[in-house]
Coordinates of C-alpha atoms and ligand atoms in Angstrom, one line a residue:
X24 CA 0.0 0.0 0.0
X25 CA 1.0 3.5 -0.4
X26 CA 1.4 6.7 1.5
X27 CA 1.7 9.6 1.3
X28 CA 5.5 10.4 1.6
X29 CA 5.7 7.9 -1.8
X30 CA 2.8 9.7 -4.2
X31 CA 4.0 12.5 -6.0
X32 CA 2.1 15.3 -7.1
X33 CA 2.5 14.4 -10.5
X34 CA 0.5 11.3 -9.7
X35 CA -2.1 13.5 -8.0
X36 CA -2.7 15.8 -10.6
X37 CA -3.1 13.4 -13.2
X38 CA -5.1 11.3 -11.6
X39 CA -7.6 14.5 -10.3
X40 CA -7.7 14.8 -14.0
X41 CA -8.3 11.6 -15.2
X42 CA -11.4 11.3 -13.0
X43 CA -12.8 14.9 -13.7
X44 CA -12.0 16.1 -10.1
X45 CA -9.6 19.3 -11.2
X46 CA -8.3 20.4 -14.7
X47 CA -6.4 23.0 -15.8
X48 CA -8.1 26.4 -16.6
X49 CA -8.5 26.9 -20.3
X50 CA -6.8 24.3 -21.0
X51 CA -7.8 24.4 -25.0
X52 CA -5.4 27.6 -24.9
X53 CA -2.6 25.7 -23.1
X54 CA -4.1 26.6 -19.4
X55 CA -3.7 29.8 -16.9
X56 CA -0.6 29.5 -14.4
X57 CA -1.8 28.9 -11.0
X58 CA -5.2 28.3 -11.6
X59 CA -7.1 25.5 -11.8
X60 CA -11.1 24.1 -12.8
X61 CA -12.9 21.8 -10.5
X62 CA -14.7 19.5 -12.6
X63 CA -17.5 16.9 -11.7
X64 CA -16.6 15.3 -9.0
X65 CA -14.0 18.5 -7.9
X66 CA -16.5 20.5 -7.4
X67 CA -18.7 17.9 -5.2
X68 CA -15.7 17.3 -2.7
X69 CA -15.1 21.0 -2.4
X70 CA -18.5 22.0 -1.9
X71 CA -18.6 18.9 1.1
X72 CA -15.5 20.2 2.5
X73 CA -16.8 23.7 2.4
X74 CA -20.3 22.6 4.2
X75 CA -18.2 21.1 7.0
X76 CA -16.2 23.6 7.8
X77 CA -19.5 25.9 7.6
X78 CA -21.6 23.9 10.0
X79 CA -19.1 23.2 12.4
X80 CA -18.2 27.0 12.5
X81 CA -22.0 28.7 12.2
X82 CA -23.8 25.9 12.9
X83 CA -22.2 24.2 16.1
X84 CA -21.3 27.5 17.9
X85 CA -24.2 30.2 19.1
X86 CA -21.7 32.7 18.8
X87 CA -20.2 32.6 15.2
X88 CA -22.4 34.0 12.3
X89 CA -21.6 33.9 8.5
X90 CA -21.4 36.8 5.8
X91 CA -20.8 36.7 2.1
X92 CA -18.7 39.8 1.7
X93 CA -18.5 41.3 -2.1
X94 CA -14.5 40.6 -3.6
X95 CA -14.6 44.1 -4.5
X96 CA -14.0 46.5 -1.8
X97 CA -13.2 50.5 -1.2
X98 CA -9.3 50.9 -2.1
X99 CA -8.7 52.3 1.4
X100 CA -9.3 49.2 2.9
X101 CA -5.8 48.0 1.4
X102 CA -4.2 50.9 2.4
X103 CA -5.0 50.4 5.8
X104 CA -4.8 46.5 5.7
X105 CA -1.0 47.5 5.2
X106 CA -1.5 45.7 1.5
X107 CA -1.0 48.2 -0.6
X108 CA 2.7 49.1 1.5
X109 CA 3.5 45.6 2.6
X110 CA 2.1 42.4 0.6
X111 CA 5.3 42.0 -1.0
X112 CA 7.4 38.9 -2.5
X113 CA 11.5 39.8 -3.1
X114 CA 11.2 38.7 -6.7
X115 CA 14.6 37.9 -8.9
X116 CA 15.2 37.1 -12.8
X117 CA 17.9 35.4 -14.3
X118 CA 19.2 37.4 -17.0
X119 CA 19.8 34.0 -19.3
X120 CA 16.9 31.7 -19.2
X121 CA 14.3 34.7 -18.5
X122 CA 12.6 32.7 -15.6
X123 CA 11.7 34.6 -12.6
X124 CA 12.2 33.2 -9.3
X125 CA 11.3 34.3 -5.5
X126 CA 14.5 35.4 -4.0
X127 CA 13.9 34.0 -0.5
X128 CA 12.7 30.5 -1.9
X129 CA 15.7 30.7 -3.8
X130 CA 17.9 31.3 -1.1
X131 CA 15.5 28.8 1.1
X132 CA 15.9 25.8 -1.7
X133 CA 19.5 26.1 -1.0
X134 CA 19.3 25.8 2.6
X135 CA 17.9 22.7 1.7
X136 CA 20.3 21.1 -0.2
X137 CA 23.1 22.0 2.2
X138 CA 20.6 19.7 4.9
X139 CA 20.7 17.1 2.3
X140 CA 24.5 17.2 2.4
X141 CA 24.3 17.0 6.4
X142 CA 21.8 13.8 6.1
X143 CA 24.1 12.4 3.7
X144 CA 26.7 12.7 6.2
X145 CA 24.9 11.0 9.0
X146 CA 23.3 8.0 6.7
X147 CA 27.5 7.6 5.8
X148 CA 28.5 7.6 9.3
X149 CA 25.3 5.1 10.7
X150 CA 26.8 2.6 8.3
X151 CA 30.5 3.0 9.0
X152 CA 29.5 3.0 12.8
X153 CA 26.9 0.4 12.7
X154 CA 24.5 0.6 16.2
X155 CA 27.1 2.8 18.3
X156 CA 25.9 5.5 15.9
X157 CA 25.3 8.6 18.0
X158 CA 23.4 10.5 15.6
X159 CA 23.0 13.6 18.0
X160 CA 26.7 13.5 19.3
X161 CA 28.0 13.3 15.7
X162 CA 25.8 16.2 14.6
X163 CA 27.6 18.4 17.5
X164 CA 30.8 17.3 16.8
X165 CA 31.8 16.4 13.4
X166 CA 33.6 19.4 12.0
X167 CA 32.1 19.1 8.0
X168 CA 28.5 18.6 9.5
X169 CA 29.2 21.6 11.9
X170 CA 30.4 23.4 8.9
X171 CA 27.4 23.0 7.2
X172 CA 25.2 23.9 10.1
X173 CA 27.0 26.8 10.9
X174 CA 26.5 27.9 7.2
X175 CA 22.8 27.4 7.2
X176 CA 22.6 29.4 10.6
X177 CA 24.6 32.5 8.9
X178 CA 22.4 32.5 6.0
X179 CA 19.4 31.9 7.8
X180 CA 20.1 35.0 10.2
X181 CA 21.0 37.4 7.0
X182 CA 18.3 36.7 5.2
X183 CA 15.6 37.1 8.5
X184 CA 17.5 40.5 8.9
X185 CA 17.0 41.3 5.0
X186 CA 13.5 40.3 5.0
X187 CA 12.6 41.9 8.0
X188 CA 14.3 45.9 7.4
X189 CA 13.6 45.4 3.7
X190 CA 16.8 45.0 2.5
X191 CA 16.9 43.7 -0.8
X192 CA 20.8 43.9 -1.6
X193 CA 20.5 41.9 0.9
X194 CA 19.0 39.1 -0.4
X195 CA 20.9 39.4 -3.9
X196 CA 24.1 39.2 -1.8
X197 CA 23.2 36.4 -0.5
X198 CA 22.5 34.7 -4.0
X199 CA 25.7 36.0 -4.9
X200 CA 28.4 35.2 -2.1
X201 CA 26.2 31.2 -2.3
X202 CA 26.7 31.1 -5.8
X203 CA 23.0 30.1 -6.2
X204 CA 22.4 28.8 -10.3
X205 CA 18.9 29.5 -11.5
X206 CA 17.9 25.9 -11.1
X207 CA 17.1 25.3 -14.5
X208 CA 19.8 27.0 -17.1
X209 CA 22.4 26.9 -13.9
X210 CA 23.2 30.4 -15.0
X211 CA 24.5 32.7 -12.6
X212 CA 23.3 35.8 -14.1
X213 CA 20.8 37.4 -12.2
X214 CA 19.4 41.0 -12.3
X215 CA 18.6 42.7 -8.6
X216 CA 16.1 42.1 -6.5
X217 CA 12.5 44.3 -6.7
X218 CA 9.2 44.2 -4.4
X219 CA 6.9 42.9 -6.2
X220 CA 3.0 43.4 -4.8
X221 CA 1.2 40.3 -5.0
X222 CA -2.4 42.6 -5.4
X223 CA -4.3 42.0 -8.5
X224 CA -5.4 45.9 -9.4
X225 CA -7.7 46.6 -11.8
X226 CA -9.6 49.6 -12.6
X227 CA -14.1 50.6 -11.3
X228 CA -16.1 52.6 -13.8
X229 CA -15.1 54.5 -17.1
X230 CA -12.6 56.5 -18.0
X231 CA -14.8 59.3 -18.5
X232 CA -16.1 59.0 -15.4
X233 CA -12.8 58.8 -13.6
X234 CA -12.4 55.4 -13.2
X235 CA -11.0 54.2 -9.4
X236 CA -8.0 51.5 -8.9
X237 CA -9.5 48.7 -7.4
X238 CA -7.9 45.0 -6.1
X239 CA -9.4 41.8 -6.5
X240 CA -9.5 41.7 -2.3
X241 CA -6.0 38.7 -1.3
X242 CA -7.7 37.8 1.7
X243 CA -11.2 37.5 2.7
X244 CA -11.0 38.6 6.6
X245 CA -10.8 42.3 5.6
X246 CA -14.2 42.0 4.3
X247 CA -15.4 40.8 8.0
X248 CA -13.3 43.6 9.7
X249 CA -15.5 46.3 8.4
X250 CA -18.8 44.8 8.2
X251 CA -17.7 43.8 12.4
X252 CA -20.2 47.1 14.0
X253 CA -23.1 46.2 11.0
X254 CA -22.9 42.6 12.4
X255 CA -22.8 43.0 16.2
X256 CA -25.6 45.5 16.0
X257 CA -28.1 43.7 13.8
X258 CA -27.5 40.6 15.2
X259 CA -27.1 41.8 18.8
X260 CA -23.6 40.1 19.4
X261 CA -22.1 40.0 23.2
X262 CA -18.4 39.5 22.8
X263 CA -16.9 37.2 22.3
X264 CA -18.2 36.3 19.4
X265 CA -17.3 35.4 15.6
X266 CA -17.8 36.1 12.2
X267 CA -17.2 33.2 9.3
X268 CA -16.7 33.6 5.9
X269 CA -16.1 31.3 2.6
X270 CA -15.3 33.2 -0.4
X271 CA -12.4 33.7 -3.0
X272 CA -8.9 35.7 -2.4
X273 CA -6.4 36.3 -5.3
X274 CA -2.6 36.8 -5.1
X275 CA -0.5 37.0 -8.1
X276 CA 1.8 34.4 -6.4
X277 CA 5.2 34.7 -8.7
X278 CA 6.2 30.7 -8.6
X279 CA 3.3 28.9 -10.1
X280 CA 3.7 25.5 -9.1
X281 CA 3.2 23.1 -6.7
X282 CA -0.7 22.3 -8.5
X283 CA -3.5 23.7 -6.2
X284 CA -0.9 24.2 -3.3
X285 CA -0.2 28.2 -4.4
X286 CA -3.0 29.3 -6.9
X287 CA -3.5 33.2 -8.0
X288 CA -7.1 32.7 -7.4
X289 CA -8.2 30.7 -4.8
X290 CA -11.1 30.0 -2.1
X291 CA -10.3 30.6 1.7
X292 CA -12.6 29.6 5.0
X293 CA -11.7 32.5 7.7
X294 CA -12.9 33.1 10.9
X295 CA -12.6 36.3 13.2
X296 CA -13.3 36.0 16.9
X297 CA -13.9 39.4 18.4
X298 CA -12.6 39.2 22.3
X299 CA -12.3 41.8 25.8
X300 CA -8.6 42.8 25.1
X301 CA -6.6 41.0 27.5
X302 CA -8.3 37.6 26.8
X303 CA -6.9 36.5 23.2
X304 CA -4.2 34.2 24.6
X305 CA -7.1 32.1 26.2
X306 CA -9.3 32.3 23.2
X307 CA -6.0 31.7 20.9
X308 CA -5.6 28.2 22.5
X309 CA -8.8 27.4 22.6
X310 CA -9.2 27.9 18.9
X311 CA -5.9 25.8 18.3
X312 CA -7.7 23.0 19.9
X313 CA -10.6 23.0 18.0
X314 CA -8.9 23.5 14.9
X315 CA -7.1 20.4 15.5
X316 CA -9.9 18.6 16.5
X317 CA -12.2 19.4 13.6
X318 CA -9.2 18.4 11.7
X319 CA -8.5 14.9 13.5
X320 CA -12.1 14.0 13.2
X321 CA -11.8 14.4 9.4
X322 CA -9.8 11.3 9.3
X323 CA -7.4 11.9 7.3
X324 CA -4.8 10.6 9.9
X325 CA -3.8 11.8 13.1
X326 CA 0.2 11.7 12.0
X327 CA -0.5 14.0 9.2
X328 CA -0.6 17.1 11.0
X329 CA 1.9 19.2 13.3
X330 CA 1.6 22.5 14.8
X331 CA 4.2 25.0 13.9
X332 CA 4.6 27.7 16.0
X333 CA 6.0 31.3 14.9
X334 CA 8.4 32.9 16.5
X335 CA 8.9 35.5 14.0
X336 CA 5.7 37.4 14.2
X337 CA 4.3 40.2 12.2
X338 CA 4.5 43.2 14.0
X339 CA 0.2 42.9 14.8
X340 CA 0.1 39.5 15.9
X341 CA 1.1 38.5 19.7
X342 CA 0.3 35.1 18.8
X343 CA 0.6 32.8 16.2
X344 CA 0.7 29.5 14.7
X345 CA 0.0 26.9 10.9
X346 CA -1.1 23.8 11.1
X347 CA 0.8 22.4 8.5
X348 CA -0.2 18.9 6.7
X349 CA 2.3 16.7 5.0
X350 CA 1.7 16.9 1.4
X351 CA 3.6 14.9 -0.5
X352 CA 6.3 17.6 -0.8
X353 CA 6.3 17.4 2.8
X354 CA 5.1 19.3 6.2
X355 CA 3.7 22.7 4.7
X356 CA 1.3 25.2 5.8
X357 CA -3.1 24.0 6.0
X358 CA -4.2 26.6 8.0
X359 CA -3.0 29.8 10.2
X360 CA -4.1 30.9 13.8
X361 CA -3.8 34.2 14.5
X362 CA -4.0 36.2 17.4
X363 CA -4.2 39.6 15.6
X364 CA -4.5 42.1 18.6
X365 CA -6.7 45.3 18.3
X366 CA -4.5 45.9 14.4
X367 CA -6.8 45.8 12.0
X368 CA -10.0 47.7 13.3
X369 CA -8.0 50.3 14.8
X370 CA -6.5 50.6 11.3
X371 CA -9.8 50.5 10.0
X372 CA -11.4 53.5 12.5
X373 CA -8.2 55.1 11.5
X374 CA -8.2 55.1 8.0
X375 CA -12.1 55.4 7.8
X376 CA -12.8 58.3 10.5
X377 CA -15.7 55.7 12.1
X378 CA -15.2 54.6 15.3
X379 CA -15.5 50.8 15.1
X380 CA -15.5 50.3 19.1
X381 CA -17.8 47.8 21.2
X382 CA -19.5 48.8 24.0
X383 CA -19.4 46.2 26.5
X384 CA -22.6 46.4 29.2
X385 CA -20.8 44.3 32.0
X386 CA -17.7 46.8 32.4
X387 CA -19.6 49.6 31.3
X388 CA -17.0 50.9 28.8
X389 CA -16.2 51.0 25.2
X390 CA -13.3 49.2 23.4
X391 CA -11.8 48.0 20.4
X392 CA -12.1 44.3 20.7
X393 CA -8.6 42.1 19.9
X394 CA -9.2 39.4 17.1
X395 CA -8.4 35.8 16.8
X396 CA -8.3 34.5 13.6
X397 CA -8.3 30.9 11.9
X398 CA -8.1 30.8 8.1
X399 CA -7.8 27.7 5.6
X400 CA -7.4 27.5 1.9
X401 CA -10.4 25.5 0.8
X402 CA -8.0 24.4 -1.9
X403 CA -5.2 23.0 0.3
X404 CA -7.6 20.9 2.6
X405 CA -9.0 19.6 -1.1
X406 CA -5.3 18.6 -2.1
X407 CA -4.5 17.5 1.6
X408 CA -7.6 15.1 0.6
X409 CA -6.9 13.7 -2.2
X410 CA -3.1 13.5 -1.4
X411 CA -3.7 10.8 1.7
X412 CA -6.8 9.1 0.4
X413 CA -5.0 8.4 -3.0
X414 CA -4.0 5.0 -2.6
X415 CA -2.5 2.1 -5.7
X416 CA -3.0 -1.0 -3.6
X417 CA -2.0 -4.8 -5.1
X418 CA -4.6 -7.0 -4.8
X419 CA -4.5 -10.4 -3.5
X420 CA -4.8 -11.7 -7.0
X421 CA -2.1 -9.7 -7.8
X422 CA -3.9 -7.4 -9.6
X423 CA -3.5 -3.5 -8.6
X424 CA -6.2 -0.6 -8.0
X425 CA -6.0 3.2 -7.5
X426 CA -8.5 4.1 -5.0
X427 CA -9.7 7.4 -3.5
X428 CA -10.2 6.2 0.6
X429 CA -12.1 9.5 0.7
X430 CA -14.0 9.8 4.3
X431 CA -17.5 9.0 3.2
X432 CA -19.2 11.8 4.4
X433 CA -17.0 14.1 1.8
X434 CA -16.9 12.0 -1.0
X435 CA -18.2 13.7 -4.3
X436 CA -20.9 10.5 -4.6
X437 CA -22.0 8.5 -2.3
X438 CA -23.9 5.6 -4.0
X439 CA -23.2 3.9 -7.9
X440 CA -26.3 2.0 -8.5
X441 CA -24.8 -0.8 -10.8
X442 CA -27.1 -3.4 -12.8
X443 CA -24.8 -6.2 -13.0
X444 CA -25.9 -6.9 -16.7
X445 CA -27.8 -4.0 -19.3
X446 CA -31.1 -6.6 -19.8
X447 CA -33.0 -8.4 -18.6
X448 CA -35.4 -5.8 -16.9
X449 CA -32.1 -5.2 -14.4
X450 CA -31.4 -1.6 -15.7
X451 CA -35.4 -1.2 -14.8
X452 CA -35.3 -2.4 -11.4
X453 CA -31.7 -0.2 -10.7
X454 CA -33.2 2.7 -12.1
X455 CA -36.3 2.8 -9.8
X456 CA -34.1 2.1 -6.5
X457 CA -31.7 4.8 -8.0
X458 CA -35.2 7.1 -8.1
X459 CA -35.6 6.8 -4.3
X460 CA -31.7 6.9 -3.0
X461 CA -31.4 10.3 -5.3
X462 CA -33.4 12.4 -2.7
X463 CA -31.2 11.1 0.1
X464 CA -27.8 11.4 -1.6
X465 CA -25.5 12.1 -4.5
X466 CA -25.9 9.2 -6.9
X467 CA -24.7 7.8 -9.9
X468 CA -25.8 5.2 -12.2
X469 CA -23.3 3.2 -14.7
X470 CA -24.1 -0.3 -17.0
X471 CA -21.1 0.0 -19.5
X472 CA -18.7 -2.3 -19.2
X473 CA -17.7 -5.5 -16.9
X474 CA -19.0 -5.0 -13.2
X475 CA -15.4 -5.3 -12.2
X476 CA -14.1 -2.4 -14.6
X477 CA -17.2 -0.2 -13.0
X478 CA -16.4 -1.2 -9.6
X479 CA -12.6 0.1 -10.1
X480 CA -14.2 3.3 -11.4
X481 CA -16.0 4.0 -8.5
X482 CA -12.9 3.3 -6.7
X483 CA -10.9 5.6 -8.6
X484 CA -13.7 8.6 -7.7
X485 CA -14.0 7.8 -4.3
X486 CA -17.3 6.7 -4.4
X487 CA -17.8 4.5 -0.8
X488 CA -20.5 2.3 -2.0
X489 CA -21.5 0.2 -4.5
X490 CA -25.2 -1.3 -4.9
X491 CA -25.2 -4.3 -7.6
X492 CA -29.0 -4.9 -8.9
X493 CA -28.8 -8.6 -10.2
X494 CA -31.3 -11.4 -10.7
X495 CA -32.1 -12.3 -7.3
X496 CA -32.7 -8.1 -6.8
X497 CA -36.1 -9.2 -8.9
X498 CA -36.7 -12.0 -7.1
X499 CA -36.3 -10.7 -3.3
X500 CA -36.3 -7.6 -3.5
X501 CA -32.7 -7.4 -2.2
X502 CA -29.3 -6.0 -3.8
X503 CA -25.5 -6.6 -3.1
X504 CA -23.8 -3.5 -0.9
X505 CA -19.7 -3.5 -1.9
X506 CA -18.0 -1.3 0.5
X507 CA -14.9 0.3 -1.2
X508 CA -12.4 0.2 1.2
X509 CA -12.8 -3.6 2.5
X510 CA -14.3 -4.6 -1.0
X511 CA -16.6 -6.8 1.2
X512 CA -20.3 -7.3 0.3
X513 CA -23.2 -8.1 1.8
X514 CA -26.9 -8.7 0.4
X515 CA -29.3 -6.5 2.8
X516 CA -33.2 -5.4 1.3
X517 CA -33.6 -1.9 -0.6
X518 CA -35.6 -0.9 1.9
X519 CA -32.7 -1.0 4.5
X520 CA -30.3 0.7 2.3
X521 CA -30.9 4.2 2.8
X522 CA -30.5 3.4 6.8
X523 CA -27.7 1.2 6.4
X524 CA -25.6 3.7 4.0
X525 CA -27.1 7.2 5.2
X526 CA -25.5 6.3 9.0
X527 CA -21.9 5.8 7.4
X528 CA -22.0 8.9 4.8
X529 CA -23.9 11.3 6.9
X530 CA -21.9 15.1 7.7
X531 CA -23.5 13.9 11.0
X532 CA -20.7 11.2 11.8
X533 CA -18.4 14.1 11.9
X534 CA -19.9 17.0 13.6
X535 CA -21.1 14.7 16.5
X536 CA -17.4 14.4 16.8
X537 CA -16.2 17.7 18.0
X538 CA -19.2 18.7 20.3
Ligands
GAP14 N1 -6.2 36.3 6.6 C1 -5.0 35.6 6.9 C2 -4.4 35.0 5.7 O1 -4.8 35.3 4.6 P1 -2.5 33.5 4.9 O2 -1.5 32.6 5.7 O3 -1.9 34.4 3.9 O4 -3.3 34.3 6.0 C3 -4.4 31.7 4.9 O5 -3.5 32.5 4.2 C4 -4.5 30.3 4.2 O6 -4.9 30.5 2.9 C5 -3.2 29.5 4.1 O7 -3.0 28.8 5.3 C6 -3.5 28.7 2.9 O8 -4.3 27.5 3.3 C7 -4.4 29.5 2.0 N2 -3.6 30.2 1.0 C8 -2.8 31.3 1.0 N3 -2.3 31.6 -0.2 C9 -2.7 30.6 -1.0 C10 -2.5 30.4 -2.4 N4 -1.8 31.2 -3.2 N5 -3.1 29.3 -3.0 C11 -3.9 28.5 -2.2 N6 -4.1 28.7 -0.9 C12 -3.6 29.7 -0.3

């Protein structure tokens, strides 16, 4: 069997192809960089994923609401958002092969290499040692691994102190005294290194009319920030309390790769818990815990995910931490938690001359509340899905199939209703019992080909069961249940299956799970 440390994201990709879950936008032009279609069965497991972060966030807590904010929004907001000054990637061409690179994952991607040159080390010296292998001791004391750890540390610190004041010779020095290649042409030729503002602008109303710059909005929790006053006072919110949205952000990310890992336009689930200044540590670990737990009771594997804390903060946050999920290019960023201070809506009152202050009854004075914020990219948790659940098993018979363990409750279709010949009056009978399920769930009905070939195809989408209408089906009444992961069958009555298939695929199973 497979995990995930052996699937690439090749394999991913063209297998979320092949089975009509993503495909490249435009792709009769040659495609879009960094962004991507959700197709059939894509846009089915996204809009599953997207319900259960919804419900467990508006529905399960009396305090969190929901908005829809518009993508559009008054330029100012960016300004004070720090956007317009800050939301910057150190960007870097080679002169030779014209490709454009960021300068800091540059710089980062050699870090890495000099690691691999340390692990190379230590696998060398476990062999020549054999169990006396101390593989802390020989990492403290072995001058060419200390070398190579001392390096990394230098780099590390110039480049934190380059990032941080905004130095970009910085950076290119860096490139330069490393002797970094552009990974592809190995030319060394590179020009300086420039800001670059990941905003996409664009222009509101005619020319004749004076038309505005505008931004296609890179996160959605401004949005919540200054609808925060409209929402407390219509819906009479006592802090704390939070505000959820689902909606797309766009960043004109400069490396396009990596599939739907770092897209230019791409969907994000944030949440912004208002709370009394002087509480937002409490609140920040509380909303770690859940995170993790509506996470864990996904099921895609406990061992997945890690916490990784920041040390280096942005100068609003007093708090904060990613889950990260290991992708199969390893440990990398899911989600954020933030604990954002008073920052933004004291920008916001700032910027905007309105005083965006909550009155709180109990102390009987007005503040700005602190915010604690958890966002996720819809799109990561979707590959973080189909990266652990895509599994090529052998078979006993030594035969091999690729199969989407998707938990049931998310998976784009829940029930193929399969006659296990076209005649007969079998397509008939599967089509009335497909009829009744369709109310209940997402279904799909299939008679081409062998029962076997169909059954793999089902596999290959995910789908958790199978229902095979054959000749005793006319006879009894009954039909053959294949479960996808075990392959196992068993014969139960069509009037059972709803019950018998509606406990295992229901959103229920989950949510019942982090109350
Ligand atoms: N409001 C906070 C914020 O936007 P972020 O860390 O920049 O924080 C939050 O983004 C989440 O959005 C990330 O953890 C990631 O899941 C997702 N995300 C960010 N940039 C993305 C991109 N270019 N493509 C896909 N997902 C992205």
């Amino acid at each position: 069997m497979s995990d995930i440390a052996d699937i690439t994201l090749k394999e991913i990709t063209s297998h979320a192809k092949e089975y009509g879950f993503i495909f490249p936008s435009s792709e009769i032009y040659d495609g879009l960089g960094a962004v991507y279609d959700y197709g059939q069965n894509g846009v089915q497991l996204k809009n599953n994923l997207r319900e259960y972060w919804w419900k467990a966030m508006v529905r399960l807590n009396e305090n969190i609401v929901g908005i829809d904010a518009a993508i559009f929004m008054h330029p100012t907001t960016w300004k004070a958002s720090g956007h317009v000054d800050a939301f910057n990637d150190p960007l870097i061409d080679n002169k030779d092969s014209k490709k454009r690179y960021r300068a800091d994952n540059l710089i980062e991607d050699h870090i890495a290499k000099i690691e691999g040159k340390i692990e190379k080390e230590l696998t060398k010296a476990a062999k020549r040692f054999g169990e006396s292998f101390d593989r802390d001791m020989y990492l403290e004391t072995n001058p060419r691994v200390k070398g190579y750890r001392d390096k990394i540390d230098a780099i590390n610190q110039k480049m934190k102190v380059s990032m941080d004041s905004g130095d970009l010779g910085g950076l290119k020095e860096i490139i330069e005294e490393e002797k970094i290649a552009d990974p592809i042409s190995g030319s060394r030729n590179w020009t300086d290194v420039r800001q670059f503002n990941l905003m996409f602008k664009t222009e509101m109303g005619s020319l004749a009319e004076g038309a505005n710059d505008i931004y296609l909005r890179p996160e959605t929790a401004q949005g919540i920030f200054v609808n925060y006053l409209n929402v407390q006072k219509t819906g009479r919110m006592k802090i704390p309390f939070g505000i959820a949205q689902v909606g797309k952000a766009f960043r004109n990310e400069i490396i396009a790769r990596q599939f739907i890992f770092r897209m230019r336009e791409f969907e994000q689930m944030e949440m912004q818990f208002f709370v009394k200044p002087g509480e937002e540590m409490e609140w920040y670990h509380h909303w770690k815990e859940k995170r993790i737990q509506w996470h864990n009771a996904l099921g895609l594997g406990h061992d997945n995910y890690r916490f990784h804390d920041h040390l280096n903060m942005a100068h609003y946050a007093n708090a904060a931490c990613d889950i990260e999920f290991q992708f199969p290019m390893g440990f990398k960023e899911l989600e954020g938690i933030h604990s954002r201070t008073d920052f933004d809506l004291k920008a916001h009152e700032e910027h905007s001359g309105k005083k965006l202050q909550y009155f709180d009854n109990q102390e009987d004075r007005s503040y700005v509340p602190y915010v604690v914020e958890t966002s996720i990219g819809l799109d990561r948790l979707f590959l973080a899905v189909l990266s652990s659940c895509y599994k090529n098993e052998t078979l006993e018979d030594g035969s091999s199939r690729a199969v989407l363990k998707i938990p049931p409750a998310m998976a784009p279709i829940k029930i193929a209703v399969l006659p296990l010949v076209a005649k007969d009056g079998l397509p008939e009978k599967a089509r009335k019992i497909l009829e009744e399920l369709r109310f209940d769930f997402e279904c799909t009905y299939e008679e081409k080909d062998s029962i076997g070939k169909r059954y793999r195809r089902q596999d290959a989408i995910g789908t958790p069961f199978s229902v095979t209408v054959d000749h005793q089906t006319l006879e009894d009444n009954t039909v053959t249940v294949r479960d996808r992961d075990t392959m196992e069958q068993i014969r139960i009555s069509t009037e059972e299956l709803s019950e018998v298939v509606g406990k295992k695929v229901s959103i229920n199973t989950l949510l019942h799970q982090l109350s």
